């Protein structure tokens, strides 16, 4: 009922045990009350964190490092709403937020897209009927373009320079209209996007090619909640699921040097391919020859049973949160 935003310090790199587990207790630096469920949050810069609420409100919190306190720096009340912004119960959950300082983009259950600037009281731009279904997540493709995923299996690309409120491109999973919950863009190759959704499949898309995914990979037994390319080492991808697993997908290996296709996850991986790509430099993610470019998949938490709801990665560190009401930090991803 009473939610909080908390800032933790997980200590110095020196205190790492043999298995990469952190030795010593993480320190709670500060926390602050938050109205509604926290649906998503992202750092805007070193001090400020943008938080999406189930009430439809978007808040920028400031972390004051000199005295370790948090304060609400700015708030857009009911940035997302179903009927009318002014009714007491009209809020619609803000499901996703993405920052590209000073710009903040939010999406919600109301199918709305908002573009805010950290220093401005009013929205810079609102696309009211961007979608007739729930928008679950959003990412920047480039500074003027965003990509959203929705509850009927569609990816939509929006050019924020265009005044018309129509997507510049729509891609979709054929047939099933499986809700998509998460999306991430390849850090170096902006045309490569990974998505995951209700059926646990990992889809990799080349937004320059056609309207269907380049590959569909059997992954989790239940909903996939997050997908993230490693920001500086994008041959590595991480996904987590309601089924309690967190998978590390590694396409960096030259498979000829590896005697076997390691698969410690659940089911074996299958490959489907929709398009052939003629390029001298092809990302392993867009390969359509599974015999040549197999990938190694490792379940990083093999015995977990409760949902893994969120994950993030930076350098050698992986952090994830589960329904066990615990946050885990793995400091030796590439050990």
Tab-separated table of C-alpha atoms in Angstrom:
chain	number	residue	atom	x	y	z
A	1	UNK	CA	0.000	0.000	0.000
A	2	UNK	CA	2.778	2.392	0.925
A	3	UNK	CA	5.434	2.458	-1.758
A	4	UNK	CA	8.883	4.002	-1.653
A	5	UNK	CA	11.738	4.955	-3.933
A	6	UNK	CA	15.052	3.907	-2.365
A	7	UNK	CA	18.686	4.649	-3.128
A	8	UNK	CA	21.160	1.956	-2.092
A	9	UNK	CA	24.913	1.728	-2.040
A	10	UNK	CA	26.196	-1.736	-2.836
A	11	UNK	CA	29.722	-1.022	-1.658
A	12	UNK	CA	33.086	-1.203	-3.317
A	13	UNK	CA	34.284	-3.776	-5.824
A	14	UNK	CA	36.862	-5.068	-3.358
A	15	UNK	CA	34.350	-7.006	-1.307
A	16	UNK	CA	33.446	-9.739	-3.759
A	17	UNK	CA	33.261	-13.402	-2.814
A	18	UNK	CA	34.307	-16.297	-5.009
A	19	UNK	CA	30.935	-16.653	-6.688
A	20	UNK	CA	30.699	-12.958	-7.497
A	21	UNK	CA	28.338	-12.362	-4.598
A	22	UNK	CA	28.728	-9.123	-2.712
A	23	UNK	CA	30.284	-9.486	0.727
A	24	UNK	CA	28.816	-7.229	3.344
A	25	UNK	CA	25.488	-5.505	3.625
A	26	UNK	CA	24.177	-3.057	1.027
A	27	UNK	CA	23.490	0.305	2.666
A	28	UNK	CA	20.157	2.087	2.322
A	29	UNK	CA	21.218	5.690	1.679
A	30	UNK	CA	17.768	7.293	1.590
A	31	UNK	CA	14.174	6.731	0.548
A	32	UNK	CA	10.987	8.690	-0.072
A	33	UNK	CA	7.264	7.899	-0.286
A	34	UNK	CA	5.728	7.297	-3.695
A	35	UNK	CA	2.012	7.360	-4.535
A	36	UNK	CA	0.894	4.324	-6.512
A	37	UNK	CA	2.907	1.368	-7.761
A	38	UNK	CA	6.285	2.132	-9.307
A	39	UNK	CA	5.825	0.936	-12.902
A	40	UNK	CA	9.188	2.050	-14.285
A	41	UNK	CA	12.067	4.352	-13.404
A	42	UNK	CA	15.181	5.672	-15.034
A	43	UNK	CA	18.034	8.004	-14.175
A	44	UNK	CA	17.834	11.256	-16.111
A	45	UNK	CA	21.335	12.296	-14.981
A	46	UNK	CA	23.617	11.710	-11.970
A	47	UNK	CA	21.154	13.285	-9.541
A	48	UNK	CA	17.678	12.920	-10.985
A	49	UNK	CA	15.450	9.867	-11.331
A	50	UNK	CA	12.227	9.823	-13.364
A	51	UNK	CA	9.524	7.557	-11.926
A	52	UNK	CA	6.312	6.289	-13.559
A	53	UNK	CA	3.318	5.617	-11.307
A	54	UNK	CA	0.208	3.445	-11.615
A	55	UNK	CA	-1.734	6.635	-10.790
A	56	UNK	CA	-0.627	8.119	-14.135
A	57	UNK	CA	1.657	10.670	-12.493
A	58	UNK	CA	5.294	11.082	-13.552
A	59	UNK	CA	7.717	12.418	-10.936
A	60	UNK	CA	11.313	13.564	-11.141
A	61	UNK	CA	13.086	12.892	-7.845
A	62	UNK	CA	16.387	14.538	-6.978
A	63	UNK	CA	19.026	12.617	-5.017
A	64	UNK	CA	20.995	15.103	-2.903
A	65	UNK	CA	24.310	13.357	-2.455
A	66	UNK	CA	25.753	15.844	0.037
A	67	UNK	CA	23.196	14.987	2.748
A	68	UNK	CA	21.743	11.740	1.292
A	69	UNK	CA	18.130	12.806	0.893
A	70	UNK	CA	15.569	12.455	-1.885
A	71	UNK	CA	13.091	15.148	-2.826
A	72	UNK	CA	10.419	15.525	-5.502
A	73	UNK	CA	11.966	17.901	-8.018
A	74	UNK	CA	9.080	18.018	-10.486
A	75	UNK	CA	5.763	16.268	-10.935
A	76	UNK	CA	3.412	15.918	-13.882
A	77	UNK	CA	0.102	14.955	-12.256
A	78	UNK	CA	-1.962	12.459	-14.243
A	79	UNK	CA	0.242	12.616	-17.295
A	80	UNK	CA	-1.789	9.541	-18.236
A	81	UNK	CA	-5.558	9.333	-17.698
A	82	UNK	CA	-8.541	7.410	-19.038
A	83	UNK	CA	-11.459	9.788	-19.139
A	84	UNK	CA	-10.597	13.222	-17.954
A	85	UNK	CA	-7.468	14.558	-16.325
A	86	UNK	CA	-9.500	16.418	-13.695
A	87	UNK	CA	-11.630	13.633	-12.248
A	88	UNK	CA	-10.412	12.151	-9.009
A	89	UNK	CA	-10.237	8.597	-10.322
A	90	UNK	CA	-9.237	9.311	-13.894
A	91	UNK	CA	-5.577	8.295	-13.728
A	92	UNK	CA	-4.265	5.585	-16.053
A	93	UNK	CA	-1.050	3.742	-15.240
A	94	UNK	CA	2.114	5.168	-16.751
A	95	UNK	CA	3.747	1.936	-17.885
A	96	UNK	CA	7.066	3.120	-19.284
A	97	UNK	CA	9.520	5.987	-19.198
A	98	UNK	CA	12.704	6.625	-21.193
A	99	UNK	CA	15.121	9.535	-20.802
A	100	UNK	CA	17.478	11.280	-23.157
A	101	UNK	CA	18.400	14.286	-21.029
A	102	UNK	CA	16.710	16.782	-20.982
A	103	UNK	CA	13.906	14.916	-22.744
A	104	UNK	CA	11.632	12.383	-21.086
A	105	UNK	CA	9.123	10.237	-22.962
A	106	UNK	CA	6.322	8.408	-21.143
A	107	UNK	CA	3.740	5.856	-22.345
A	108	UNK	CA	0.692	4.452	-20.598
A	109	UNK	CA	-2.354	2.255	-20.390
A	110	UNK	CA	-4.313	5.076	-22.004
A	111	UNK	CA	-2.396	4.687	-25.279
A	112	UNK	CA	-0.915	8.181	-24.849
A	113	UNK	CA	2.667	9.306	-25.525
A	114	UNK	CA	4.021	12.349	-23.664
A	115	UNK	CA	7.226	14.218	-24.373
A	116	UNK	CA	8.440	16.255	-21.391
A	117	UNK	CA	11.512	18.372	-20.760
A	118	UNK	CA	13.011	18.262	-17.315
A	119	UNK	CA	12.931	22.053	-16.938
A	120	UNK	CA	9.412	22.681	-18.316
A	121	UNK	CA	6.117	22.530	-16.447
A	122	UNK	CA	3.979	21.563	-19.423
A	123	UNK	CA	4.362	18.698	-21.838
A	124	UNK	CA	6.334	19.656	-24.957
A	125	UNK	CA	4.170	17.296	-26.984
A	126	UNK	CA	1.343	14.844	-26.335
A	127	UNK	CA	0.071	12.277	-28.818
A	128	UNK	CA	-3.355	11.559	-27.333
A	129	UNK	CA	-4.561	8.595	-29.338
A	130	UNK	CA	-1.203	7.134	-30.215
A	131	UNK	CA	-2.618	3.676	-29.605
A	132	UNK	CA	-6.023	2.130	-29.018
A	133	UNK	CA	-4.412	-0.518	-26.795
A	134	UNK	CA	-2.047	-0.288	-23.821
A	135	UNK	CA	1.476	0.914	-24.560
A	136	UNK	CA	3.805	-1.191	-22.414
A	137	UNK	CA	7.266	0.193	-23.132
A	138	UNK	CA	9.183	2.806	-25.110
A	139	UNK	CA	12.770	3.379	-26.213
A	140	UNK	CA	14.653	6.054	-28.156
A	141	UNK	CA	15.873	4.953	-31.586
A	142	UNK	CA	17.654	8.271	-32.096
A	143	UNK	CA	17.218	11.712	-30.558
A	144	UNK	CA	14.114	12.503	-32.609
A	145	UNK	CA	12.619	9.021	-32.957
A	146	UNK	CA	11.023	6.692	-30.445
A	147	UNK	CA	9.697	3.151	-30.654
A	148	UNK	CA	6.730	1.848	-28.625
A	149	UNK	CA	5.405	-1.691	-28.062
A	150	UNK	CA	1.769	-2.440	-27.293
A	151	UNK	CA	-0.598	-5.099	-26.023
A	152	UNK	CA	-1.496	-6.401	-29.491
A	153	UNK	CA	2.025	-7.302	-30.603
A	154	UNK	CA	2.865	-4.145	-32.561
A	155	UNK	CA	5.975	-1.976	-32.676
A	156	UNK	CA	5.376	1.597	-33.765
A	157	UNK	CA	8.017	4.139	-34.697
A	158	UNK	CA	7.260	7.810	-34.042
A	159	UNK	CA	9.182	10.723	-35.499
A	160	UNK	CA	8.895	13.522	-32.939
A	161	UNK	CA	9.731	16.155	-35.579
A	162	UNK	CA	6.515	15.330	-37.428
A	163	UNK	CA	3.481	17.220	-36.224
A	164	UNK	CA	0.991	14.582	-37.350
A	165	UNK	CA	0.031	12.088	-34.693
A	166	UNK	CA	0.606	8.982	-36.772
A	167	UNK	CA	3.461	6.487	-36.496
A	168	UNK	CA	5.999	6.620	-39.312
A	169	UNK	CA	6.215	2.815	-39.323
A	170	UNK	CA	4.310	-0.141	-37.842
A	171	UNK	CA	5.830	-3.596	-37.400
A	172	UNK	CA	3.988	-6.543	-35.927
A	173	UNK	CA	4.208	-10.132	-34.842
A	174	UNK	CA	2.138	-12.052	-37.339
A	175	UNK	CA	-1.024	-13.760	-36.343
A	176	UNK	CA	-1.264	-14.055	-32.618
A	177	UNK	CA	-1.237	-10.434	-31.437
A	178	UNK	CA	0.785	-11.466	-28.406
A	179	UNK	CA	1.154	-8.540	-25.984
A	180	UNK	CA	4.698	-7.148	-25.958
A	181	UNK	CA	5.976	-6.043	-22.551
A	182	UNK	CA	9.525	-4.865	-23.191
A	183	UNK	CA	11.847	-3.468	-25.838
A	184	UNK	CA	15.506	-2.493	-26.096
A	185	UNK	CA	17.569	-1.039	-28.914
A	186	UNK	CA	21.033	-2.300	-29.830
A	187	UNK	CA	23.424	0.379	-28.480
A	188	UNK	CA	25.559	0.638	-31.658
A	189	UNK	CA	23.233	-0.466	-34.443
A	190	UNK	CA	20.076	1.564	-34.092
A	191	UNK	CA	18.122	-0.526	-36.567
A	192	UNK	CA	18.353	-3.651	-34.367
A	193	UNK	CA	15.680	-3.963	-31.685
A	194	UNK	CA	14.816	-6.791	-29.289
A	195	UNK	CA	11.359	-7.310	-27.793
A	196	UNK	CA	9.718	-9.767	-25.406
A	197	UNK	CA	6.173	-10.406	-24.338
A	198	UNK	CA	3.484	-12.579	-22.925
A	199	UNK	CA	4.546	-15.806	-24.649
A	200	UNK	CA	8.136	-15.572	-23.364
A	201	UNK	CA	9.596	-15.446	-26.906
A	202	UNK	CA	12.552	-13.207	-27.725
A	203	UNK	CA	12.031	-11.375	-31.026
A	204	UNK	CA	14.839	-9.581	-32.847
A	205	UNK	CA	13.855	-6.972	-35.426
A	206	UNK	CA	15.660	-5.087	-38.160
A	207	UNK	CA	13.490	-2.010	-38.566
A	208	UNK	CA	14.938	-1.342	-42.041
A	209	UNK	CA	13.672	-4.703	-43.287
A	210	UNK	CA	10.018	-5.535	-43.680
A	211	UNK	CA	7.468	-5.542	-40.908
A	212	UNK	CA	8.190	-8.858	-39.206
A	213	UNK	CA	10.933	-9.978	-36.821
A	214	UNK	CA	14.169	-11.312	-38.296
A	215	UNK	CA	14.305	-14.039	-35.683
A	216	UNK	CA	12.010	-15.497	-33.047
A	217	UNK	CA	13.736	-17.418	-30.289
A	218	UNK	CA	12.022	-19.749	-27.869
A	219	UNK	CA	12.906	-18.448	-24.462
A	220	UNK	CA	10.897	-18.368	-21.276
A	221	UNK	CA	7.964	-20.481	-20.115
A	222	UNK	CA	5.966	-17.377	-19.123
A	223	UNK	CA	5.859	-13.603	-19.682
A	224	UNK	CA	9.152	-11.876	-20.435
A	225	UNK	CA	9.273	-8.714	-18.339
A	226	UNK	CA	12.556	-7.101	-19.427
A	227	UNK	CA	15.090	-7.347	-22.230
A	228	UNK	CA	18.419	-5.495	-22.227
A	229	UNK	CA	21.416	-5.461	-24.509
A	230	UNK	CA	24.640	-4.989	-22.597
A	231	UNK	CA	25.280	-1.250	-23.119
A	232	UNK	CA	28.991	-1.595	-23.974
A	233	UNK	CA	29.113	-5.233	-25.075
A	234	UNK	CA	25.963	-5.740	-27.168
A	235	UNK	CA	26.823	-9.280	-28.265
A	236	UNK	CA	25.368	-10.064	-24.848
A	237	UNK	CA	21.653	-9.770	-24.114
A	238	UNK	CA	19.706	-10.405	-20.907
A	239	UNK	CA	16.052	-11.342	-20.432
A	240	UNK	CA	13.988	-12.100	-17.333
A	241	UNK	CA	10.619	-13.693	-16.825
A	242	UNK	CA	7.614	-14.490	-14.698
A	243	UNK	CA	8.876	-18.103	-14.756
A	244	UNK	CA	11.711	-17.149	-12.377
A	245	UNK	CA	14.546	-17.347	-14.897
A	246	UNK	CA	17.081	-14.758	-16.032
A	247	UNK	CA	18.840	-15.667	-19.264
A	248	UNK	CA	22.167	-14.462	-20.608
A	249	UNK	CA	22.241	-14.739	-24.423
A	250	UNK	CA	25.808	-14.685	-25.762
A	251	UNK	CA	26.432	-14.341	-29.493
A	252	UNK	CA	30.074	-13.280	-29.092
A	253	UNK	CA	31.551	-16.773	-29.220
A	254	UNK	CA	32.966	-18.312	-32.341
A	255	UNK	CA	31.063	-21.543	-32.122
A	256	UNK	CA	33.708	-23.535	-33.974
A	257	UNK	CA	35.976	-23.104	-30.963
A	258	UNK	CA	33.311	-24.406	-28.620
A	259	UNK	CA	32.754	-28.149	-28.552
A	260	UNK	CA	29.088	-28.040	-27.598
A	261	UNK	CA	26.092	-25.802	-27.673
A	262	UNK	CA	25.709	-24.997	-23.994
A	263	UNK	CA	22.135	-24.609	-22.990
A	264	UNK	CA	21.393	-24.490	-19.312
A	265	UNK	CA	18.018	-22.880	-19.734
A	266	UNK	CA	14.706	-24.628	-20.102
A	267	UNK	CA	13.865	-25.831	-23.582
A	268	UNK	CA	16.209	-25.953	-26.514
A	269	UNK	CA	16.321	-22.892	-28.682
A	270	UNK	CA	14.699	-22.891	-32.078
A	271	UNK	CA	15.297	-20.433	-34.849
A	272	UNK	CA	12.943	-18.982	-37.411
A	273	UNK	CA	13.992	-16.543	-40.006
A	274	UNK	CA	11.937	-14.218	-42.136
A	275	UNK	CA	14.471	-12.466	-44.243
A	276	UNK	CA	17.934	-12.850	-45.648
A	277	UNK	CA	20.310	-9.990	-45.260
A	278	UNK	CA	23.112	-9.167	-47.647
A	279	UNK	CA	25.708	-7.162	-45.819
A	280	UNK	CA	29.390	-7.458	-45.355
A	281	UNK	CA	29.077	-6.706	-41.673
A	282	UNK	CA	26.151	-8.474	-40.136
A	283	UNK	CA	25.320	-8.402	-36.486
A	284	UNK	CA	25.125	-11.882	-34.986
A	285	UNK	CA	21.605	-10.919	-33.861
A	286	UNK	CA	20.475	-10.701	-37.485
A	287	UNK	CA	22.055	-13.941	-38.604
A	288	UNK	CA	19.718	-16.397	-40.240
A	289	UNK	CA	21.991	-19.415	-40.322
A	290	UNK	CA	21.600	-21.068	-36.943
A	291	UNK	CA	24.121	-23.800	-37.735
A	292	UNK	CA	26.832	-21.215	-38.284
A	293	UNK	CA	25.918	-18.753	-35.579
A	294	UNK	CA	24.667	-20.615	-32.603
A	295	UNK	CA	24.447	-18.753	-29.359
A	296	UNK	CA	25.193	-19.762	-25.837
A	297	UNK	CA	22.353	-19.357	-23.389
A	298	UNK	CA	22.846	-19.538	-19.643
A	299	UNK	CA	20.175	-19.317	-16.999
A	300	UNK	CA	21.861	-17.148	-14.360
A	301	UNK	CA	19.453	-18.227	-11.604
A	302	UNK	CA	18.676	-21.881	-12.293
A	303	UNK	CA	16.725	-22.698	-9.117
A	304	UNK	CA	14.633	-19.563	-8.796
A	305	UNK	CA	10.879	-20.035	-8.822
A	306	UNK	CA	9.440	-16.556	-8.238
A	307	UNK	CA	9.066	-13.990	-11.014
A	308	UNK	CA	12.118	-11.908	-11.954
A	309	UNK	CA	10.451	-8.563	-12.574
A	310	UNK	CA	13.243	-6.249	-13.572
A	311	UNK	CA	16.911	-6.207	-14.483
A	312	UNK	CA	19.629	-3.758	-15.454
A	313	UNK	CA	23.295	-4.025	-16.380
A	314	UNK	CA	26.318	-1.783	-16.231
A	315	UNK	CA	29.835	-3.030	-16.941
A	316	UNK	CA	30.378	-6.329	-15.112
A	317	UNK	CA	27.343	-5.781	-12.848
A	318	UNK	CA	23.884	-7.212	-13.231
A	319	UNK	CA	21.123	-6.165	-10.835
A	320	UNK	CA	17.679	-7.730	-10.722
A	321	UNK	CA	14.580	-7.712	-8.534
A	322	UNK	CA	12.214	-10.592	-7.866
A	323	UNK	CA	8.881	-11.385	-6.246
A	324	UNK	CA	10.898	-12.604	-3.247
A	325	UNK	CA	11.047	-8.874	-2.369
A	326	UNK	CA	14.788	-9.011	-2.829
A	327	UNK	CA	17.287	-7.235	-5.040
A	328	UNK	CA	20.285	-9.205	-6.274
A	329	UNK	CA	23.596	-7.878	-7.566
A	330	UNK	CA	25.858	-10.105	-9.650
A	331	UNK	CA	29.256	-8.470	-10.068
A	332	UNK	CA	30.991	-10.992	-12.278
A	333	UNK	CA	28.940	-11.345	-15.419
A	334	UNK	CA	31.854	-12.246	-17.629
A	335	UNK	CA	33.916	-14.232	-15.147
